[in-house]
Amino acid sequence: MKQGTILKKKALSNNSFEFLVYAPDIALSAKAGQFVLLIVDEFGERIPLTIADSDPKNKTITLVMIVVGTSTYKLSKLKESDTLYALVGPLGNPSKLIPSKSVVFIGGGLGIAPIYPIAKFYRENLKETKITTILGAKNESLLFWQDKLSTVSDRLLIATDDGSCGVKGFVTTVLKDLLEKEAIDLVYAIGPLPMMKACSNTTLPFKVSTIVSLNSLMVDGTGMCGGCRVIIDGKVKFTCVDGPEFDGHLVDWNRAFLRGRIFNQEERCSYDIIVDKALNKNN
Amino acid sequence: MSDSIDNKNTSTPSSQKQRPTLLPVDERVCSFSEVSCGYTEDQALTEAMRCLQCKKKFCTSGCPVGIDIPSFIKCIREKKYEDALGIIKQYNSFPAVCGRVCPQEKQCESQCILNKKSNSISIGLLERFVADRVSATNTSSIKISNQSEASYKDSLDNSKKFKVAVIGSGPSSLAVSGQLSKNSDIDIHIFEAFHRAGGVLVYGIPEFRLPKTIVQKEIDELCSKGVKIHLNTVIGKSISLEDLQKDFDAIYIGVGAGLPLFLNIPGEELGRIFSASDYLTRNNLMYAYRFPKYDTPIATGDRVCVIGGGNVAMDAARTALRLKSKKVTLIYRRSMKELPARAEEVEHAIEEGVEFLPLSAPVAFESDEEGIYVKRVKCIKMELSEPDASGRARPVPVPGSEFYVDTDVVIVAIGSSANPILTSSSNLSLNKRGYIETDESGATSIKGIWAGGDIVTGAATVIAAMGAGKKSARAILEYLHNK
C-alpha cells in the first residue's frame, strides 16, 4: 500500500472530516505538536495540517480538516482507498513538556483536533499534573472528540456560542473564570487566530504562560521559502522550523492576521472556479 | 544562419564566435519556453573548428570537474557525437544541465587562449549540443512514482554488497549517485523532501533557462541504472540520520542551500514580499504560472522590484516579466560591473526589459492603506568604497539620498543561510555559520558520512556542487572497498 492512502474517512460535520491515513514512516516519527504537508492531486498546492493522532503500530496518522478553500474542498471529496498525491512529515518542532501542576488545554473549532495529541502527551508523561481541557465551537453539532479528550483530561469544559452545549459563550469566558478561581501554570490554546489571540490576552494579566500553534501559509515546510514568517517578540521567525508553537504573549497578532490574508483574492478565484465546476458536473 | 555556413566553409581559427538562435524577445516574455535554442549542427561544427586544440589545456584547468575539453571538441569536429559525450561523461554526468547553467565565462571559457581577444570558444554551448544531440536519439522509459511505497526499508536490495544513502536530489547528490551507479555492487537510495526529484534544478532554476524535461531525463536515466528515489522524505524529520546509519554503509548529505536571507528592514513581513525561493518554488515546482489550473497562487502585479544581483535575482526578475508584469526593476547595491550573475542571464534580462537600478539599496518597505500589501520601497543611493573581505568594492550609503520606488510585488534575492533541519538533529561538526565541516573529500566529522554542495560551501554553483559530489563518490568507493 502506498504512503498517503486513506483508510477511513468520517464526517465530523457537513464540512469537516477526519481521515485515517496510511503513513508508516510518519506514524513512527510523529510527536505531539508536529504537522504534515500534503498535496491532494497533481494540480494541488502544498498545505500544512497538524497531525491529530498517530499510531505507529498500525502505521497510521489521523488528520482533521474543514473546508476553507480549494485544497480542503478537494481533500473533502477524497474517498476511502484514494491516495494523496504527496504527503510529507512530520515537520516542525514537537511540543515541549513543561513540568506544571495545572495545565489548561484549549481547542477552538477545528483546533480541537491538534490540541488532543498535546494533552495526551502531557497526560502520559506528567501523571501528577492536573489537566483541564476546554473545547469551544459555534454550536454542539460542531463539537467532536469529547470522548477522546476526556480520557486524557481530569476535567472537560465546553463553551458554545449559542449555549447548545456547556457554557454559553467563548472559551475565554471559561478560561477567565478558571484563572480567577485557581492556580494555573500553563495554557495551550489552538484554534482560529482570533481565538488564540483572545486566549493570550486573557492569560496576560494573570501572567500565565500561554503557548499557541500557528498555521501559517507555507510551501516547503522545511525552512526554504520563508513564506511562513511571523514576528515573535519583534524578531522574524519561520513557523516551519522555529515553530509551529510560540509564546502567545510574544506573537505579533496583527501581522499574523494580515499575512494570513495575502492570497485572499487568488484563493477566492480558485475556490469559485472549483465549486462552479462541481456544480456544473452535477447539473 | 547563412553566416554559420560561410564560417564552416572557411573554418579558419580566427573566425568569430557562433551565436545560438534565441527565442525572439516578444515570444519569450509571454511563455516559459527555453530562451536559447542552442547550436544547430552546422553552428556546432563551425564553433568546434575554431578550437586551437592547445597542447596545454587551459580550458580544462578552468573547469571545476576537469573535463577534457579539447578532446570532446575534437570528436565534435569528426561528428563523433557519442564519443564526445562519452568523454564529457567521464567527468560530468549531467552535460545537458551544465552546458546550460554553468557560468562558463568565469570558468573554462575565461581560460581559453582566444579569450584574450574576447573570442573564446563557446564551450558551454558545445557541451549542451553534444548532450542534446545524443539524447534526442536515445530515450529512457523509466518513470518514478511520486508517492513512495510503504517504507524505504522494503526496497533495500540485500543481494548487493553495499548500500549508500544520498540525502537530497540536487546537483551534488545526482553527481554522487551518477558516479556510484557505475558500480553494480552498490544499492543507492536517494531521499528527497519534495514531491519531485532534482533539487534546485526543478524548484529553483526556471523552465526558460533549464527545461524540466532535461532534468527529468537525467533522473530517469539514474533510475534506469537501479538508483532508488524516495520522495517526500525529510531526513532529520521523517527518518533520523541515526536510523539511516543502521541501514547504510555510507551516507552522502547534499541537502543544499537553506533558509532565505531577508534584509531585516522595516515592513519586510508585508504581503507580496517574497523570498526568491518562495517565488521561484511556487512557479517552478508548483506551476503557479498556470494558476488557477494549478492551485498554488502567486502574486502578480504591474510593478515588481527584485532585490539582489545574482542568478537567482535574474531568474526572479525574468519570471516576473513572464507573469505579465509591466515594469520589473532590479535593485542592486553595487554597480553593473559587480553583478554576480552569469553574463548571459544579465544580457537576456536586459533584452527582455528588466530595468536595473544599480548602486541602490532598500531601507524600508511601506504598505497600502489597509496595511496588508507592500506599495513602495524606500531606497538609498550607494557609492563604492575600497574592497571588502570578498574582494569586491564595498557599497556605502550616500547620506540624504533616499528615494522611493512604487511597486506591487517585491522579491528578495540576497542569498541564504544554512538549513538547520538535518544538522540540528545530528552530531555533525558545523562551522560558525552552521554549514557542515568537511575535509577535501567531503568527509564529515562522523565516519561513513560525507557532505557536499551548498550545505558545505554556502550558496554556490551547480557545477561546484557536482564537483564536490564527484570527489566524495571517489572517497566513498575507496571507503567501501577498504571496509
mmCIF file with all atom_site columns, C-alpha atoms in Angstrom, chain B residues 134-299:
data_model
loop_
_atom_site.group_PDB
_atom_site.id
_atom_site.type_symbol
_atom_site.label_atom_id
_atom_site.label_alt_id
_atom_site.label_comp_id
_atom_site.label_asym_id
_atom_site.label_entity_id
_atom_site.label_seq_id
_atom_site.pdbx_PDB_ins_code
_atom_site.Cartn_x
_atom_site.Cartn_y
_atom_site.Cartn_z
_atom_site.occupancy
_atom_site.B_iso_or_equiv
_atom_site.pdbx_formal_charge
_atom_site.auth_seq_id
_atom_site.auth_comp_id
_atom_site.auth_asym_id
_atom_site.auth_atom_id
_atom_site.pdbx_PDB_model_num
ATOM 1   C CA . VAL B 1 134 ? 22.814 12.284 -28.395 1.00 0.00 ? 134 VAL B CA 1
ATOM 2   C CA . SER B 1 135 ? 19.850 12.331 -26.056 1.00 0.00 ? 135 SER B CA 1
ATOM 3   C CA . ALA B 1 136 ? 17.491 13.062 -28.977 1.00 0.00 ? 136 ALA B CA 1
ATOM 4   C CA . THR B 1 137 ? 18.404 9.668  -30.380 1.00 0.00 ? 137 THR B CA 1
ATOM 5   C CA . ASN B 1 138 ? 18.127 7.757  -27.084 1.00 0.00 ? 138 ASN B CA 1
ATOM 6   C CA . THR B 1 139 ? 15.107 7.743  -24.852 1.00 0.00 ? 139 THR B CA 1
ATOM 7   C CA . SER B 1 140 ? 14.771 6.258  -21.450 1.00 0.00 ? 140 SER B CA 1
ATOM 8   C CA . SER B 1 141 ? 11.398 4.985  -20.321 1.00 0.00 ? 141 SER B CA 1
ATOM 9   C CA . ILE B 1 142 ? 11.740 4.539  -16.544 1.00 0.00 ? 142 ILE B CA 1
ATOM 10  C CA . LYS B 1 143 ? 9.405  6.824  -14.630 1.00 0.00 ? 143 LYS B CA 1
ATOM 11  C CA . ILE B 1 144 ? 9.478  7.284  -10.896 1.00 0.00 ? 144 ILE B CA 1
ATOM 12  C CA . SER B 1 145 ? 6.318  7.329  -8.882  1.00 0.00 ? 145 SER B CA 1
ATOM 13  C CA . ASN B 1 146 ? 5.507  10.453 -6.923  1.00 0.00 ? 146 ASN B CA 1
ATOM 14  C CA . GLN B 1 147 ? 4.271  8.571  -3.899  1.00 0.00 ? 147 GLN B CA 1
ATOM 15  C CA . SER B 1 148 ? 6.599  6.019  -2.386  1.00 0.00 ? 148 SER B CA 1
ATOM 16  C CA . GLU B 1 149 ? 5.636  2.532  -1.379  1.00 0.00 ? 149 GLU B CA 1
ATOM 17  C CA . ALA B 1 150 ? 5.391  1.909  2.347   1.00 0.00 ? 150 ALA B CA 1
ATOM 18  C CA . SER B 1 151 ? 8.968  2.425  3.507   1.00 0.00 ? 151 SER B CA 1
ATOM 19  C CA . TYR B 1 152 ? 12.475 2.588  2.084   1.00 0.00 ? 152 TYR B CA 1
ATOM 20  C CA . LYS B 1 153 ? 13.296 -0.496 4.157   1.00 0.00 ? 153 LYS B CA 1
ATOM 21  C CA . ASP B 1 154 ? 11.086 -2.587 1.880   1.00 0.00 ? 154 ASP B CA 1
ATOM 22  C CA . SER B 1 155 ? 13.153 -1.641 -1.149  1.00 0.00 ? 155 SER B CA 1
ATOM 23  C CA . LEU B 1 156 ? 16.616 -2.359 0.241   1.00 0.00 ? 156 LEU B CA 1
ATOM 24  C CA . ASP B 1 157 ? 18.401 -4.787 -2.059  1.00 0.00 ? 157 ASP B CA 1
ATOM 25  C CA . ASN B 1 158 ? 20.283 -7.273 0.081   1.00 0.00 ? 158 ASN B CA 1
ATOM 26  C CA . SER B 1 159 ? 21.788 -9.005 -2.934  1.00 0.00 ? 159 SER B CA 1
ATOM 27  C CA . LYS B 1 160 ? 24.101 -6.019 -3.351  1.00 0.00 ? 160 LYS B CA 1
ATOM 28  C CA . LYS B 1 161 ? 27.300 -5.785 -1.371  1.00 0.00 ? 161 LYS B CA 1
ATOM 29  C CA . PHE B 1 162 ? 26.994 -2.159 -0.269  1.00 0.00 ? 162 PHE B CA 1
ATOM 30  C CA . LYS B 1 163 ? 24.220 0.286  0.489   1.00 0.00 ? 163 LYS B CA 1
ATOM 31  C CA . VAL B 1 164 ? 24.616 4.046  0.137   1.00 0.00 ? 164 VAL B CA 1
ATOM 32  C CA . ALA B 1 165 ? 22.062 6.680  1.170   1.00 0.00 ? 165 ALA B CA 1
ATOM 33  C CA . VAL B 1 166 ? 22.106 10.041 -0.584  1.00 0.00 ? 166 VAL B CA 1
ATOM 34  C CA . ILE B 1 167 ? 20.193 12.844 1.133   1.00 0.00 ? 167 ILE B CA 1
ATOM 35  C CA . GLY B 1 168 ? 18.738 15.400 -1.253  1.00 0.00 ? 168 GLY B CA 1
ATOM 36  C CA . SER B 1 169 ? 18.386 15.043 -5.016  1.00 0.00 ? 169 SER B CA 1
ATOM 37  C CA . GLY B 1 170 ? 20.003 18.243 -6.272  1.00 0.00 ? 170 GLY B CA 1
ATOM 38  C CA . PRO B 1 171 ? 23.152 18.563 -8.379  1.00 0.00 ? 171 PRO B CA 1
ATOM 39  C CA . SER B 1 172 ? 25.692 17.231 -5.870  1.00 0.00 ? 172 SER B CA 1
ATOM 40  C CA . SER B 1 173 ? 23.500 14.279 -4.888  1.00 0.00 ? 173 SER B CA 1
ATOM 41  C CA . LEU B 1 174 ? 22.838 13.434 -8.526  1.00 0.00 ? 174 LEU B CA 1
ATOM 42  C CA . ALA B 1 175 ? 26.573 13.580 -9.223  1.00 0.00 ? 175 ALA B CA 1
ATOM 43  C CA . VAL B 1 176 ? 27.390 11.229 -6.329  1.00 0.00 ? 176 VAL B CA 1
ATOM 44  C CA . SER B 1 177 ? 24.653 8.831  -7.386  1.00 0.00 ? 177 SER B CA 1
ATOM 45  C CA . GLY B 1 178 ? 25.703 9.010  -11.035 1.00 0.00 ? 178 GLY B CA 1
ATOM 46  C CA . GLN B 1 179 ? 29.285 8.144  -10.189 1.00 0.00 ? 179 GLN B CA 1
ATOM 47  C CA . LEU B 1 180 ? 28.417 5.399  -7.703  1.00 0.00 ? 180 LEU B CA 1
ATOM 48  C CA . SER B 1 181 ? 25.842 3.833  -10.022 1.00 0.00 ? 181 SER B CA 1
ATOM 49  C CA . LYS B 1 182 ? 28.683 2.783  -12.308 1.00 0.00 ? 182 LYS B CA 1
ATOM 50  C CA . ASN B 1 183 ? 29.404 0.133  -9.665  1.00 0.00 ? 183 ASN B CA 1
ATOM 51  C CA . SER B 1 184 ? 26.881 -2.661 -9.867  1.00 0.00 ? 184 SER B CA 1
ATOM 52  C CA . ASP B 1 185 ? 27.531 -3.827 -6.296  1.00 0.00 ? 185 ASP B CA 1
ATOM 53  C CA . ILE B 1 186 ? 26.116 -0.671 -4.669  1.00 0.00 ? 186 ILE B CA 1
ATOM 54  C CA . ASP B 1 187 ? 22.443 -0.243 -3.769  1.00 0.00 ? 187 ASP B CA 1
ATOM 55  C CA . ILE B 1 188 ? 21.837 3.522  -3.952  1.00 0.00 ? 188 ILE B CA 1
ATOM 56  C CA . HIS B 1 189 ? 18.881 5.222  -2.251  1.00 0.00 ? 189 HIS B CA 1
ATOM 57  C CA . ILE B 1 190 ? 18.165 8.931  -2.713  1.00 0.00 ? 190 ILE B CA 1
ATOM 58  C CA . PHE B 1 191 ? 15.925 10.695 -0.154  1.00 0.00 ? 191 PHE B CA 1
ATOM 59  C CA . GLU B 1 192 ? 14.165 13.867 -1.334  1.00 0.00 ? 192 GLU B CA 1
ATOM 60  C CA . ALA B 1 193 ? 11.990 16.175 0.767   1.00 0.00 ? 193 ALA B CA 1
ATOM 61  C CA . PHE B 1 194 ? 9.883  17.494 -2.127  1.00 0.00 ? 194 PHE B CA 1
ATOM 62  C CA . HIS B 1 195 ? 7.421  15.542 -4.240  1.00 0.00 ? 195 HIS B CA 1
ATOM 63  C CA . ARG B 1 196 ? 9.705  15.783 -7.255  1.00 0.00 ? 196 ARG B CA 1
ATOM 64  C CA . ALA B 1 197 ? 13.409 14.974 -7.615  1.00 0.00 ? 197 ALA B CA 1
ATOM 65  C CA . GLY B 1 198 ? 16.066 17.376 -8.883  1.00 0.00 ? 198 GLY B CA 1
ATOM 66  C CA . GLY B 1 199 ? 16.505 19.871 -6.057  1.00 0.00 ? 199 GLY B CA 1
ATOM 67  C CA . VAL B 1 200 ? 17.362 23.388 -7.201  1.00 0.00 ? 200 VAL B CA 1
ATOM 68  C CA . LEU B 1 201 ? 17.264 22.205 -10.819 1.00 0.00 ? 201 LEU B CA 1
ATOM 69  C CA . VAL B 1 202 ? 13.484 21.814 -10.533 1.00 0.00 ? 202 VAL B CA 1
ATOM 70  C CA . TYR B 1 203 ? 12.375 24.213 -7.795  1.00 0.00 ? 203 TYR B CA 1
ATOM 71  C CA . GLY B 1 204 ? 14.904 26.970 -8.394  1.00 0.00 ? 204 GLY B CA 1
ATOM 72  C CA . ILE B 1 205 ? 16.058 27.308 -11.983 1.00 0.00 ? 205 ILE B CA 1
ATOM 73  C CA . PRO B 1 206 ? 13.162 28.322 -14.235 1.00 0.00 ? 206 PRO B CA 1
ATOM 74  C CA . GLU B 1 207 ? 11.943 26.391 -17.253 1.00 0.00 ? 207 GLU B CA 1
ATOM 75  C CA . PHE B 1 208 ? 13.100 29.120 -19.658 1.00 0.00 ? 208 PHE B CA 1
ATOM 76  C CA . ARG B 1 209 ? 16.698 28.520 -18.605 1.00 0.00 ? 209 ARG B CA 1
ATOM 77  C CA . LEU B 1 210 ? 16.637 24.793 -17.886 1.00 0.00 ? 210 LEU B CA 1
ATOM 78  C CA . PRO B 1 211 ? 13.621 22.851 -19.198 1.00 0.00 ? 211 PRO B CA 1
ATOM 79  C CA . LYS B 1 212 ? 12.344 20.385 -16.634 1.00 0.00 ? 212 LYS B CA 1
ATOM 80  C CA . THR B 1 213 ? 12.297 17.589 -19.234 1.00 0.00 ? 213 THR B CA 1
ATOM 81  C CA . ILE B 1 214 ? 16.098 17.830 -19.422 1.00 0.00 ? 214 ILE B CA 1
ATOM 82  C CA . VAL B 1 215 ? 16.394 17.298 -15.671 1.00 0.00 ? 215 VAL B CA 1
ATOM 83  C CA . GLN B 1 216 ? 13.799 14.538 -15.722 1.00 0.00 ? 216 GLN B CA 1
ATOM 84  C CA . LYS B 1 217 ? 15.720 12.697 -18.427 1.00 0.00 ? 217 LYS B CA 1
ATOM 85  C CA . GLU B 1 218 ? 18.865 12.714 -16.305 1.00 0.00 ? 218 GLU B CA 1
ATOM 86  C CA . ILE B 1 219 ? 16.911 11.451 -13.300 1.00 0.00 ? 219 ILE B CA 1
ATOM 87  C CA . ASP B 1 220 ? 15.133 8.761  -15.323 1.00 0.00 ? 220 ASP B CA 1
ATOM 88  C CA . GLU B 1 221 ? 18.496 7.593  -16.547 1.00 0.00 ? 221 GLU B CA 1
ATOM 89  C CA . LEU B 1 222 ? 19.740 7.280  -12.965 1.00 0.00 ? 222 LEU B CA 1
ATOM 90  C CA . CYS B 1 223 ? 16.662 5.261  -12.056 1.00 0.00 ? 223 CYS B CA 1
ATOM 91  C CA . SER B 1 224 ? 17.185 3.001  -15.050 1.00 0.00 ? 224 SER B CA 1
ATOM 92  C CA . LYS B 1 225 ? 20.576 2.169  -13.543 1.00 0.00 ? 225 LYS B CA 1
ATOM 93  C CA . GLY B 1 226 ? 18.836 0.955  -10.400 1.00 0.00 ? 226 GLY B CA 1
ATOM 94  C CA . VAL B 1 227 ? 19.093 4.073  -8.219  1.00 0.00 ? 227 VAL B CA 1
ATOM 95  C CA . LYS B 1 228 ? 16.008 4.306  -5.984  1.00 0.00 ? 228 LYS B CA 1
ATOM 96  C CA . ILE B 1 229 ? 14.467 7.663  -5.163  1.00 0.00 ? 229 ILE B CA 1
ATOM 97  C CA . HIS B 1 230 ? 12.287 8.115  -2.068  1.00 0.00 ? 230 HIS B CA 1
ATOM 98  C CA . LEU B 1 231 ? 10.313 11.318 -2.439  1.00 0.00 ? 231 LEU B CA 1
ATOM 99  C CA . ASN B 1 232 ? 8.502  13.203 0.342   1.00 0.00 ? 232 ASN B CA 1
ATOM 100 C CA . THR B 1 233 ? 11.088 12.144 2.885   1.00 0.00 ? 233 THR B CA 1
ATOM 101 C CA . VAL B 1 234 ? 12.835 14.655 5.127   1.00 0.00 ? 234 VAL B CA 1
ATOM 102 C CA . ILE B 1 235 ? 15.889 13.134 6.765   1.00 0.00 ? 235 ILE B CA 1
ATOM 103 C CA . GLY B 1 236 ? 16.126 14.506 10.278  1.00 0.00 ? 236 GLY B CA 1
ATOM 104 C CA . LYS B 1 237 ? 12.313 14.534 10.493  1.00 0.00 ? 237 LYS B CA 1
ATOM 105 C CA . SER B 1 238 ? 10.682 11.573 8.706   1.00 0.00 ? 238 SER B CA 1
ATOM 106 C CA . ILE B 1 239 ? 13.717 9.352  9.300   1.00 0.00 ? 239 ILE B CA 1
ATOM 107 C CA . SER B 1 240 ? 16.666 10.173 11.536  1.00 0.00 ? 240 SER B CA 1
ATOM 108 C CA . LEU B 1 241 ? 20.255 10.192 10.366  1.00 0.00 ? 241 LEU B CA 1
ATOM 109 C CA . GLU B 1 242 ? 20.984 7.563  13.028  1.00 0.00 ? 242 GLU B CA 1
ATOM 110 C CA . ASP B 1 243 ? 18.375 5.240  11.516  1.00 0.00 ? 243 ASP B CA 1
ATOM 111 C CA . LEU B 1 244 ? 19.964 5.615  8.101   1.00 0.00 ? 244 LEU B CA 1
ATOM 112 C CA . GLN B 1 245 ? 23.362 4.805  9.595   1.00 0.00 ? 245 GLN B CA 1
ATOM 113 C CA . LYS B 1 246 ? 21.966 1.453  10.699  1.00 0.00 ? 246 LYS B CA 1
ATOM 114 C CA . ASP B 1 247 ? 20.820 0.502  7.205   1.00 0.00 ? 247 ASP B CA 1
ATOM 115 C CA . PHE B 1 248 ? 23.539 2.033  5.041   1.00 0.00 ? 248 PHE B CA 1
ATOM 116 C CA . ASP B 1 249 ? 27.292 1.574  4.748   1.00 0.00 ? 249 ASP B CA 1
ATOM 117 C CA . ALA B 1 250 ? 27.854 5.172  3.701   1.00 0.00 ? 250 ALA B CA 1
ATOM 118 C CA . ILE B 1 251 ? 25.778 8.358  3.576   1.00 0.00 ? 251 ILE B CA 1
ATOM 119 C CA . TYR B 1 252 ? 26.153 11.460 1.435   1.00 0.00 ? 252 TYR B CA 1
ATOM 120 C CA . ILE B 1 253 ? 24.478 14.695 2.539   1.00 0.00 ? 253 ILE B CA 1
ATOM 121 C CA . GLY B 1 254 ? 23.631 17.100 -0.286  1.00 0.00 ? 254 GLY B CA 1
ATOM 122 C CA . VAL B 1 255 ? 20.678 18.954 1.150   1.00 0.00 ? 255 VAL B CA 1
ATOM 123 C CA . GLY B 1 256 ? 21.536 22.242 -0.487  1.00 0.00 ? 256 GLY B CA 1
ATOM 124 C CA . ALA B 1 257 ? 21.054 25.826 0.483   1.00 0.00 ? 257 ALA B CA 1
ATOM 125 C CA . GLY B 1 258 ? 18.844 26.698 3.302   1.00 0.00 ? 258 GLY B CA 1
ATOM 126 C CA . LEU B 1 259 ? 16.834 29.425 4.827   1.00 0.00 ? 259 LEU B CA 1
ATOM 127 C CA . PRO B 1 260 ? 16.361 32.502 2.676   1.00 0.00 ? 260 PRO B CA 1
ATOM 128 C CA . LEU B 1 261 ? 18.033 35.638 3.989   1.00 0.00 ? 261 LEU B CA 1
ATOM 129 C CA . PHE B 1 262 ? 15.922 38.715 4.424   1.00 0.00 ? 262 PHE B CA 1
ATOM 130 C CA . LEU B 1 263 ? 17.074 42.328 4.627   1.00 0.00 ? 263 LEU B CA 1
ATOM 131 C CA . ASN B 1 264 ? 15.777 42.815 8.163   1.00 0.00 ? 264 ASN B CA 1
ATOM 132 C CA . ILE B 1 265 ? 14.383 46.232 7.361   1.00 0.00 ? 265 ILE B CA 1
ATOM 133 C CA . PRO B 1 266 ? 11.009 47.656 8.408   1.00 0.00 ? 266 PRO B CA 1
ATOM 134 C CA . GLY B 1 267 ? 7.943  46.358 6.564   1.00 0.00 ? 267 GLY B CA 1
ATOM 135 C CA . GLU B 1 268 ? 9.538  43.182 5.258   1.00 0.00 ? 268 GLU B CA 1
ATOM 136 C CA . GLU B 1 269 ? 6.719  40.969 6.559   1.00 0.00 ? 269 GLU B CA 1
ATOM 137 C CA . LEU B 1 270 ? 4.153  42.769 4.355   1.00 0.00 ? 270 LEU B CA 1
ATOM 138 C CA . GLY B 1 271 ? 2.135  40.798 1.828   1.00 0.00 ? 271 GLY B CA 1
ATOM 139 C CA . ARG B 1 272 ? 3.532  40.302 -1.684  1.00 0.00 ? 272 ARG B CA 1
ATOM 140 C CA . ILE B 1 273 ? 7.088  40.488 -0.394  1.00 0.00 ? 273 ILE B CA 1
ATOM 141 C CA . PHE B 1 274 ? 8.565  37.102 -1.215  1.00 0.00 ? 274 PHE B CA 1
ATOM 142 C CA . SER B 1 275 ? 11.890 35.440 -0.763  1.00 0.00 ? 275 SER B CA 1
ATOM 143 C CA . ALA B 1 276 ? 13.171 34.442 -4.180  1.00 0.00 ? 276 ALA B CA 1
ATOM 144 C CA . SER B 1 277 ? 12.969 30.786 -3.238  1.00 0.00 ? 277 SER B CA 1
ATOM 145 C CA . ASP B 1 278 ? 9.301  31.174 -2.256  1.00 0.00 ? 278 ASP B CA 1
ATOM 146 C CA . TYR B 1 279 ? 8.519  32.970 -5.531  1.00 0.00 ? 279 TYR B CA 1
ATOM 147 C CA . LEU B 1 280 ? 10.536 30.602 -7.715  1.00 0.00 ? 280 LEU B CA 1
ATOM 148 C CA . THR B 1 281 ? 9.351  27.423 -5.971  1.00 0.00 ? 281 THR B CA 1
ATOM 149 C CA . ARG B 1 282 ? 5.734  28.471 -6.391  1.00 0.00 ? 282 ARG B CA 1
ATOM 150 C CA . ASN B 1 283 ? 6.380  28.901 -10.097 1.00 0.00 ? 283 ASN B CA 1
ATOM 151 C CA . ASN B 1 284 ? 8.801  26.164 -10.983 1.00 0.00 ? 284 ASN B CA 1
ATOM 152 C CA . LEU B 1 285 ? 7.815  23.332 -8.695  1.00 0.00 ? 285 LEU B CA 1
ATOM 153 C CA . MET B 1 286 ? 4.149  24.149 -8.134  1.00 0.00 ? 286 MET B CA 1
ATOM 154 C CA . TYR B 1 287 ? 3.320  25.674 -11.575 1.00 0.00 ? 287 TYR B CA 1
ATOM 155 C CA . ALA B 1 288 ? 1.827  28.834 -10.096 1.00 0.00 ? 288 ALA B CA 1
ATOM 156 C CA . TYR B 1 289 ? 2.241  30.457 -13.527 1.00 0.00 ? 289 TYR B CA 1
ATOM 157 C CA . ARG B 1 290 ? -0.585 28.177 -14.632 1.00 0.00 ? 290 ARG B CA 1
ATOM 158 C CA . PHE B 1 291 ? -2.882 29.256 -11.771 1.00 0.00 ? 291 PHE B CA 1
ATOM 159 C CA . PRO B 1 292 ? -5.836 28.636 -11.489 1.00 0.00 ? 292 PRO B CA 1
ATOM 160 C CA . LYS B 1 293 ? -5.432 25.360 -13.449 1.00 0.00 ? 293 LYS B CA 1
ATOM 161 C CA . TYR B 1 294 ? -2.861 24.600 -10.769 1.00 0.00 ? 294 TYR B CA 1
ATOM 162 C CA . ASP B 1 295 ? -3.938 25.533 -7.258  1.00 0.00 ? 295 ASP B CA 1
ATOM 163 C CA . THR B 1 296 ? -0.817 27.290 -5.973  1.00 0.00 ? 296 THR B CA 1
ATOM 164 C CA . PRO B 1 297 ? -1.254 31.067 -6.193  1.00 0.00 ? 297 PRO B CA 1
ATOM 165 C CA . ILE B 1 298 ? 1.416  33.673 -6.765  1.00 0.00 ? 298 ILE B CA 1
ATOM 166 C CA . ALA B 1 299 ? 1.160  37.427 -6.509  1.00 0.00 ? 299 ALA B CA 1
#
